[in-house]
mmCIF file of C-alpha atoms in Angstrom:
data_model
loop_
_atom_site.group_PDB
_atom_site.id
_atom_site.type_symbol
_atom_site.label_atom_id
_atom_site.label_comp_id
_atom_site.label_asym_id
_atom_site.label_seq_id
_atom_site.Cartn_x
_atom_site.Cartn_y
_atom_site.Cartn_z
ATOM 1 C CA MET A 1496 0.000 0.000 0.000
ATOM 2 C CA GLY A 1497 1.353 3.410 -0.941
ATOM 3 C CA ARG A 1498 1.989 6.340 1.330
ATOM 4 C CA SER A 1499 -0.282 9.333 1.761
ATOM 5 C CA VAL A 1500 1.659 12.481 0.857
ATOM 6 C CA VAL A 1501 0.410 16.067 1.135
ATOM 7 C CA VAL A 1502 2.182 18.812 -0.814
ATOM 8 C CA SER A 1503 1.641 22.433 0.244
ATOM 9 C CA SER A 1504 3.238 25.519 -1.212
ATOM 10 C CA ASN A 1505 2.064 28.733 -2.863
ATOM 11 C CA CYS A 1506 1.138 29.094 -6.555
ATOM 12 C CA GLN A 1507 3.720 26.360 -7.176
ATOM 13 C CA THR A 1508 1.638 23.734 -5.337
ATOM 14 C CA GLY A 1509 -0.125 22.236 -8.351
ATOM 15 C CA GLY A 1510 3.033 21.788 -10.388
ATOM 16 C CA LEU A 1511 4.906 20.290 -7.455
ATOM 17 C CA GLY A 1512 2.066 17.902 -6.741
ATOM 18 C CA ALA A 1513 2.073 16.713 -10.349
ATOM 19 C CA CYS A 1514 5.843 16.181 -10.249
ATOM 20 C CA PHE A 1515 5.674 14.176 -7.036
ATOM 21 C CA GLN A 1516 2.863 12.031 -8.423
ATOM 22 C CA ALA A 1517 4.977 11.289 -11.504
ATOM 23 C CA LEU A 1518 7.946 10.388 -9.318
ATOM 24 C CA MET A 1519 5.878 8.410 -6.781
ATOM 25 C CA PRO A 1520 3.143 6.717 -8.833
ATOM 26 C CA GLN A 1521 2.552 4.157 -6.094
ATOM 27 C CA ASP A 1522 1.734 6.838 -3.514
ATOM 28 C CA ASP A 1523 -1.346 8.991 -3.002
ATOM 29 C CA ILE A 1524 -0.359 12.627 -3.586
ATOM 30 C CA THR A 1525 -2.670 15.421 -2.441
ATOM 31 C CA ALA A 1526 -1.760 18.984 -3.387
ATOM 32 C CA ILE A 1527 -3.269 21.611 -1.075
ATOM 33 C CA PRO A 1528 -1.915 25.183 -0.990
ATOM 34 C CA MET A 1529 -0.426 26.331 2.283
ATOM 35 C CA ILE A 1530 -2.840 28.239 4.514
ATOM 36 C CA THR A 1531 -1.186 31.530 5.499
ATOM 37 C CA ASN A 1532 -4.153 33.785 6.240
ATOM 38 C CA PRO A 1533 -5.876 33.285 9.628
ATOM 39 C CA GLY A 1534 -9.202 33.910 7.896
ATOM 40 C CA GLN A 1535 -8.762 31.043 5.442
ATOM 41 C CA ASP A 1536 -10.609 27.781 5.967
ATOM 42 C CA ALA A 1537 -7.980 25.260 7.043
ATOM 43 C CA THR A 1538 -10.347 22.309 7.451
ATOM 44 C CA GLY A 1539 -9.340 20.512 4.266
ATOM 45 C CA LEU A 1540 -5.625 20.763 4.962
ATOM 46 C CA ILE A 1541 -6.017 19.708 8.595
ATOM 47 C CA GLU A 1542 -8.066 16.655 7.649
ATOM 48 C CA ALA A 1543 -5.549 15.657 4.979
ATOM 49 C CA LEU A 1544 -2.636 15.986 7.405
ATOM 50 C CA CYS A 1545 -4.381 13.871 10.014
ATOM 51 C CA ARG A 1546 -4.340 10.999 7.498
ATOM 52 C CA ALA A 1547 -0.966 11.688 5.884
ATOM 53 C CA ASP A 1548 2.358 9.948 6.245
ATOM 54 C CA ILE A 1549 4.433 12.777 4.754
ATOM 55 C CA TRP A 1550 3.876 16.518 4.494
ATOM 56 C CA ILE A 1551 6.098 18.340 1.998
ATOM 57 C CA ALA A 1552 5.500 21.993 2.709
ATOM 58 C CA LEU A 1553 6.598 25.600 2.565
ATOM 59 C CA ASP A 1554 6.887 27.382 5.933
ATOM 60 C CA TYR A 1555 4.897 24.706 7.744
ATOM 61 C CA GLN A 1556 5.985 25.236 11.355
ATOM 62 C CA ASP A 1557 3.402 27.873 12.358
ATOM 63 C CA PHE A 1558 0.539 25.864 10.886
ATOM 64 C CA LEU A 1559 1.825 22.698 12.525
ATOM 65 C CA THR A 1560 1.912 24.380 15.933
ATOM 66 C CA THR A 1561 -1.286 26.418 15.663
ATOM 67 C CA HIS A 1562 -3.397 23.404 14.742
ATOM 68 C CA ALA A 1563 -1.540 20.865 16.923
ATOM 69 C CA ILE A 1564 -1.111 18.583 13.946
ATOM 70 C CA THR A 1565 1.467 16.307 15.551
ATOM 71 C CA ASN A 1566 -0.892 15.685 18.469
ATOM 72 C CA ARG A 1567 -3.457 14.415 15.972
ATOM 73 C CA ASN A 1568 -0.989 12.455 13.831
ATOM 74 C CA ASP A 1569 2.264 11.536 15.538
ATOM 75 C CA ARG A 1570 3.570 9.555 12.551
ATOM 76 C CA LEU A 1571 3.555 12.572 10.200
ATOM 77 C CA GLN A 1572 6.959 13.245 8.637
ATOM 78 C CA CYS A 1573 7.403 16.915 7.703
ATOM 79 C CA ILE A 1574 9.825 18.015 4.991
ATOM 80 C CA ALA A 1575 10.448 21.693 4.352
ATOM 81 C CA ILE A 1576 10.720 23.078 0.843
ATOM 82 C CA PRO A 1577 11.601 26.549 -0.436
ATOM 83 C CA SER A 1578 9.576 28.666 -2.796
ATOM 84 C CA ILE A 1579 11.342 28.966 -6.145
ATOM 85 C CA ASP A 1580 11.565 32.748 -6.461
ATOM 86 C CA PHE A 1581 14.159 34.139 -8.864
ATOM 87 C CA GLY A 1582 13.981 37.645 -10.267
ATOM 88 C CA ALA A 1583 17.181 37.949 -12.304
ATOM 89 C CA PHE A 1584 15.403 37.137 -15.577
ATOM 90 C CA HIS A 1585 12.637 39.662 -14.915
ATOM 91 C CA PRO A 1586 14.084 42.459 -12.735
ATOM 92 C CA ASP A 1587 11.514 45.024 -13.914
ATOM 93 C CA LEU A 1588 8.563 42.952 -12.737
ATOM 94 C CA CYS A 1589 6.919 44.303 -9.603
ATOM 95 C CA TYR A 1590 3.773 44.331 -7.518
ATOM 96 C CA ALA A 1591 1.754 47.530 -7.490
ATOM 97 C CA GLY A 1592 -1.405 48.691 -5.806
ATOM 98 C CA ASN A 1593 -3.841 51.433 -4.938
ATOM 99 C CA ALA A 1594 -2.777 53.309 -1.813
ATOM 100 C CA SER A 1595 -6.342 54.551 -1.258
ATOM 101 C CA THR A 1596 -7.826 51.060 -1.043
ATOM 102 C CA ASN A 1597 -4.695 49.064 -0.112
ATOM 103 C CA THR A 1598 -5.444 46.581 -2.891
ATOM 104 C CA LEU A 1599 -3.109 45.157 -5.501
ATOM 105 C CA THR A 1600 -3.544 45.735 -9.205
ATOM 106 C CA LEU A 1601 -5.126 43.076 -11.379
ATOM 107 C CA PRO A 1602 -3.208 41.373 -12.762
ATOM 108 C CA HIS A 1603 -0.685 41.520 -9.926
ATOM 109 C CA TYR A 1604 2.348 41.712 -12.219
ATOM 110 C CA ASN A 1605 3.483 45.128 -13.431
ATOM 111 C CA SER A 1606 6.466 46.799 -15.049
ATOM 112 C CA ALA A 1607 8.168 48.953 -12.421
ATOM 113 C CA ILE A 1608 9.235 51.432 -15.083
ATOM 114 C CA GLY A 1609 5.658 51.484 -16.342
ATOM 115 C CA VAL A 1610 4.287 52.117 -12.851
ATOM 116 C CA TRP A 1611 6.737 54.983 -12.342
ATOM 117 C CA ALA A 1612 5.760 56.457 -15.711
ATOM 118 C CA TYR A 1613 2.044 56.234 -14.901
ATOM 119 C CA LYS A 1614 2.598 57.774 -11.480
ATOM 120 C CA ASN A 1615 4.369 60.701 -13.127
ATOM 121 C CA CYS A 1616 1.772 61.080 -15.906
ATOM 122 C CA ILE A 1617 4.215 60.218 -18.691
ATOM 123 C CA GLU A 1618 2.447 59.317 -21.926
ATOM 124 C CA PRO A 1619 3.079 55.745 -23.114
ATOM 125 C CA SER A 1620 4.658 56.999 -26.333
ATOM 126 C CA ASP A 1621 7.168 59.001 -24.278
ATOM 127 C CA ALA A 1622 7.714 56.312 -21.629
ATOM 128 C CA VAL A 1623 8.891 53.830 -24.254
ATOM 129 C CA ARG A 1624 12.331 55.402 -24.343
ATOM 130 C CA LEU A 1625 12.830 54.705 -20.634
ATOM 131 C CA TYR A 1626 13.338 51.033 -21.496
ATOM 132 C CA ASN A 1627 17.009 51.157 -22.432
ATOM 133 C CA ALA A 1628 20.321 49.647 -21.379
ATOM 134 C CA ALA A 1629 21.403 52.734 -19.416
ATOM 135 C CA SER A 1630 18.181 52.723 -17.382
ATOM 136 C CA PHE A 1631 18.507 49.019 -16.721
ATOM 137 C CA ARG A 1632 22.140 49.377 -15.678
ATOM 138 C CA ASP A 1633 21.457 52.248 -13.285
ATOM 139 C CA LEU A 1634 18.418 50.503 -11.806
ATOM 140 C CA GLY A 1635 20.497 47.388 -11.124
ATOM 141 C CA TYR A 1636 18.666 45.188 -13.602
ATOM 142 C CA LEU A 1637 21.859 43.971 -15.250
ATOM 143 C CA ASP A 1638 23.793 42.875 -12.179
ATOM 144 C CA CYS A 1639 21.262 41.188 -9.904
ATOM 145 C CA TRP A 1640 22.020 37.556 -10.778
ATOM 146 C CA ASN A 1641 24.392 36.920 -7.873
ATOM 147 C CA SER A 1642 22.193 38.557 -5.240
ATOM 148 C CA THR A 1643 19.121 36.730 -6.525
ATOM 149 C CA ALA A 1644 20.957 33.408 -6.531
ATOM 150 C CA THR A 1645 22.164 34.078 -2.988
ATOM 151 C CA GLU A 1646 18.601 34.688 -1.793
ATOM 152 C CA LEU A 1647 17.445 31.432 -3.368
ATOM 153 C CA ARG A 1648 20.414 29.577 -1.876
ATOM 154 C CA GLN A 1649 19.455 30.862 1.569
ATOM 155 C CA ALA A 1650 15.919 29.563 1.070
ATOM 156 C CA PHE A 1651 17.341 26.104 0.326
ATOM 157 C CA VAL A 1652 19.619 26.311 3.362
ATOM 158 C CA ARG A 1653 16.643 27.107 5.591
ATOM 159 C CA ALA A 1654 14.866 24.066 4.170
ATOM 160 C CA GLU A 1655 18.032 21.975 4.686
ATOM 161 C CA LEU A 1656 18.128 20.979 1.022
ATOM 162 C CA PRO A 1657 21.229 20.988 -1.237
ATOM 163 C CA PHE A 1658 21.069 24.125 -3.378
ATOM 164 C CA ASP A 1659 23.789 23.261 -5.890
ATOM 165 C CA LYS A 1660 22.115 19.962 -6.725
ATOM 166 C CA PHE A 1661 19.084 22.012 -7.767
ATOM 167 C CA PHE A 1662 20.619 25.144 -9.225
ATOM 168 C CA LEU A 1663 23.375 23.807 -11.456
ATOM 169 C CA PRO A 1664 21.112 21.710 -13.715
ATOM 170 C CA VAL A 1665 18.305 24.280 -13.914
ATOM 171 C CA LYS A 1666 20.819 27.031 -14.683
ATOM 172 C CA ARG A 1667 22.212 24.962 -17.541
ATOM 173 C CA SER A 1668 18.699 24.579 -18.937
ATOM 174 C CA GLY A 1669 18.517 28.312 -19.669
ATOM 175 C CA VAL A 1670 15.546 30.419 -18.629
ATOM 176 C CA PHE A 1671 13.785 28.408 -15.924
ATOM 177 C CA MET A 1672 11.241 31.029 -14.833
ATOM 178 C CA TYR A 1673 8.090 32.434 -16.434
ATOM 179 C CA SER A 1674 8.139 35.328 -13.968
ATOM 180 C CA THR A 1675 9.798 36.130 -10.660
ATOM 181 C CA ASN A 1676 7.829 33.496 -8.722
ATOM 182 C CA HIS A 1677 6.488 31.184 -11.434
ATOM 183 C CA PRO A 1678 9.098 28.526 -12.254
ATOM 184 C CA LYS A 1679 8.869 26.286 -15.270
ATOM 185 C CA ILE A 1680 7.891 22.692 -14.610
ATOM 186 C CA SER A 1681 11.495 21.578 -15.156
ATOM 187 C CA ALA A 1682 12.572 23.613 -12.114
ATOM 188 C CA LEU A 1683 9.758 22.213 -9.984
ATOM 189 C CA ALA A 1684 10.708 18.702 -11.098
ATOM 190 C CA ALA A 1685 14.309 19.362 -10.051
ATOM 191 C CA LEU A 1686 13.119 20.440 -6.603
ATOM 192 C CA ALA A 1687 10.852 17.404 -6.324
ATOM 193 C CA LYS A 1688 13.744 15.062 -7.099
ATOM 194 C CA ILE A 1689 15.880 16.616 -4.369
ATOM 195 C CA VAL A 1690 13.059 16.087 -1.891
ATOM 196 C CA MET A 1691 12.713 12.500 -3.091
ATOM 197 C CA ARG A 1692 16.403 11.984 -2.364
ATOM 198 C CA ARG A 1693 15.780 13.390 1.113
ATOM 199 C CA ILE A 1694 12.945 10.913 1.631
ATOM 200 C CA GLY A 1695 15.288 8.053 0.833
ATOM 201 C CA GLU A 1696 15.380 7.501 -2.928
ATOM 202 C CA GLY A 1697 18.742 6.741 -4.520
ATOM 203 C CA ASP A 1698 20.648 8.986 -6.911
ATOM 204 C CA MET A 1699 18.928 7.305 -9.845
ATOM 205 C CA ILE A 1700 15.927 9.514 -9.098
ATOM 206 C CA PHE A 1701 17.780 12.392 -10.760
ATOM 207 C CA ASP A 1702 17.732 10.520 -14.082
ATOM 208 C CA LYS A 1703 14.020 9.781 -13.981
ATOM 209 C CA PRO A 1704 12.024 11.787 -16.556
ATOM 210 C CA VAL A 1705 9.082 13.846 -15.337
ATOM 211 C CA GLU A 1706 6.452 14.424 -17.993
ATOM 212 C CA VAL A 1707 3.530 16.428 -16.622
ATOM 213 C CA SER A 1708 1.536 19.410 -17.816
ATOM 214 C CA ASP A 1709 2.905 22.839 -16.933
ATOM 215 C CA ALA A 1710 -0.032 24.740 -15.447
ATOM 216 C CA LEU A 1711 1.937 27.943 -14.868
ATOM 217 C CA ALA A 1712 2.602 28.171 -18.608
ATOM 218 C CA GLY A 1713 -1.012 29.291 -18.928
ATOM 219 C CA ASP A 1714 -0.567 32.210 -16.556
ATOM 220 C CA VAL A 1715 1.378 35.438 -17.099
ATOM 221 C CA LEU A 1716 4.431 35.023 -19.328
ATOM 222 C CA TRP A 1717 6.723 37.953 -18.631
ATOM 223 C CA PRO A 1718 9.339 38.678 -21.294
ATOM 224 C CA ILE A 1719 13.066 38.758 -20.797
ATOM 225 C CA TYR A 1720 13.993 42.167 -22.121
ATOM 226 C CA PRO A 1721 16.650 42.021 -24.867
ATOM 227 C CA GLU A 1722 19.127 44.094 -22.849
ATOM 228 C CA VAL A 1723 18.704 41.795 -19.843
ATOM 229 C CA ALA A 1724 19.070 38.703 -22.037
ATOM 230 C CA GLU A 1725 22.285 40.081 -23.490
ATOM 231 C CA GLY A 1726 23.656 40.760 -20.017
ATOM 232 C CA LEU A 1727 22.941 37.148 -19.050
ATOM 233 C CA ALA A 1728 24.437 35.790 -22.301
ATOM 234 C CA LEU A 1729 21.054 34.395 -23.292
ATOM 235 C CA PRO A 1730 19.796 34.294 -26.871
ATOM 236 C CA GLY A 1731 16.927 36.478 -27.955
ATOM 237 C CA GLY A 1732 14.903 38.527 -25.560
ATOM 238 C CA CYS A 1733 11.795 40.470 -26.505
ATOM 239 C CA TYR A 1734 9.126 42.911 -25.425
ATOM 240 C CA GLU A 1735 6.131 40.624 -25.751
ATOM 241 C CA TRP A 1736 3.762 39.945 -22.876
ATOM 242 C CA THR A 1737 1.141 37.233 -22.495
ATOM 243 C CA PHE A 1738 -1.623 37.473 -19.897
ATOM 244 C CA PRO A 1739 -4.486 35.062 -19.137
ATOM 245 C CA GLY A 1740 -7.547 35.522 -21.295
ATOM 246 C CA ARG A 1741 -5.588 35.396 -24.562
ATOM 247 C CA THR A 1742 -4.173 38.861 -24.022
ATOM 248 C CA TYR A 1743 -1.004 39.188 -26.075
ATOM 249 C CA LEU A 1744 0.884 42.477 -26.149
ATOM 250 C CA SER A 1745 3.667 43.101 -28.647
ATOM 251 C CA GLY A 1746 5.914 46.069 -28.002
ATOM 252 C CA ILE A 1747 6.525 48.390 -25.063
ATOM 253 C CA GLU A 1748 3.992 51.010 -26.098
ATOM 254 C CA ALA A 1749 1.237 48.421 -26.489
ATOM 255 C CA TYR A 1750 2.006 47.083 -23.018
ATOM 256 C CA LEU A 1751 2.024 50.552 -21.455
ATOM 257 C CA GLU A 1752 -1.241 51.590 -23.086
ATOM 258 C CA TRP A 1753 -2.861 48.386 -21.844
ATOM 259 C CA SER A 1754 -1.462 48.875 -18.319
ATOM 260 C CA TYR A 1755 -2.569 52.499 -18.092
ATOM 261 C CA GLN A 1756 -6.073 51.502 -19.184
ATOM 262 C CA ASN A 1757 -6.082 48.757 -16.555
ATOM 263 C CA TYR A 1758 -5.119 51.198 -13.817
ATOM 264 C CA GLU A 1759 -7.791 53.668 -14.894
ATOM 265 C CA THR A 1760 -10.446 50.947 -15.096
ATOM 266 C CA GLN A 1761 -9.556 49.878 -11.553
ATOM 267 C CA GLY A 1762 -9.868 53.453 -10.325
ATOM 268 C CA ILE A 1763 -6.173 53.859 -9.561
ATOM 269 C CA ARG A 1764 -5.142 57.469 -9.974
ATOM 270 C CA PRO A 1765 -1.496 58.262 -10.748
ATOM 271 C CA SER A 1766 -1.106 59.853 -7.317
ATOM 272 C CA ASP A 1767 -2.410 56.696 -5.613
ATOM 273 C CA ILE A 1768 -0.374 54.013 -7.341
ATOM 274 C CA TYR A 1769 2.538 52.475 -5.433
ATOM 275 C CA PHE A 1770 4.953 49.627 -6.064
ATOM 276 C CA ASN A 1771 7.361 47.418 -4.136
ATOM 277 C CA LYS A 1772 10.469 49.162 -5.425
ATOM 278 C CA ASN A 1773 12.607 52.105 -4.301
ATOM 279 C CA LEU A 1774 10.670 55.052 -5.717
ATOM 280 C CA ASP A 1775 13.519 57.519 -5.163
ATOM 281 C CA ARG A 1776 15.912 55.393 -7.187
ATOM 282 C CA TYR A 1777 13.498 55.166 -10.093
ATOM 283 C CA HIS A 1778 12.887 58.898 -9.951
ATOM 284 C CA SER A 1779 16.601 59.702 -10.012
ATOM 285 C CA VAL A 1780 17.307 57.318 -12.913
ATOM 286 C CA LEU A 1781 14.221 57.876 -15.052
ATOM 287 C CA GLY A 1782 13.193 61.428 -14.234
ATOM 288 C CA PRO A 1783 15.983 63.231 -16.114
ATOM 289 C CA GLN A 1784 15.188 61.255 -19.276
ATOM 290 C CA VAL A 1785 11.666 62.680 -19.494
ATOM 291 C CA GLY A 1786 12.096 66.023 -17.780
ATOM 292 C CA VAL A 1787 10.574 65.098 -14.416
#
């Protein structure tokens, strides 16, 4: 009889669950996103954990303690995993929101340069020229690989998993992210194999193919800007965005016009928009280029 395994992470949960099921076909894999908000209904996750043999999870300790899971199931083996977050391919991507309502934009992903331009009432046709190698250099877009890799390494260290065993093969594969926090299925499979090794599988697990659908490929596909691609010695690069709902945007101006319309539709005035970047740095780098 196979084991009962629960997999809990963030938006990466579904892909991880599919990878583990492919690697452990004899086991019963249940993918349930981690509950992080006290207002969320935790009943389903609690019930699954009470029956489970193994819980593979992101930041599980608080949930484990709050709901006294080990008192209900003393055989449960807990294995920590990191979230695969890596922004070096997409350093301009940011979260933005409405300061008046304290709500994020929809979709959540935004161009930081675009947000700054909207905040400063720069027309899309004028804001296009802000997307250039000098801007990217001065904003730190072209030299963030090492710091981003260090942050991811630290996440693996906290989970007590071998980072190099994960990072070296995915790095060789090229671009392994769709956005800053949406890894391709190959990266999730690499993480799953490392966890399998931790559970007790032999090194042959690393040679096992994982063929599952890539759900995150149907979400936002953020481009790698040509200047960023060149800095990373990657072929190509483009300014072409894909959003759910068959929204395809080709070119910077098309993206900016679409974003501005989105902000206006959501009632976000230029004075109210904010983002999770250093506003002063963007103002000092971009302002002189457009007379602000």
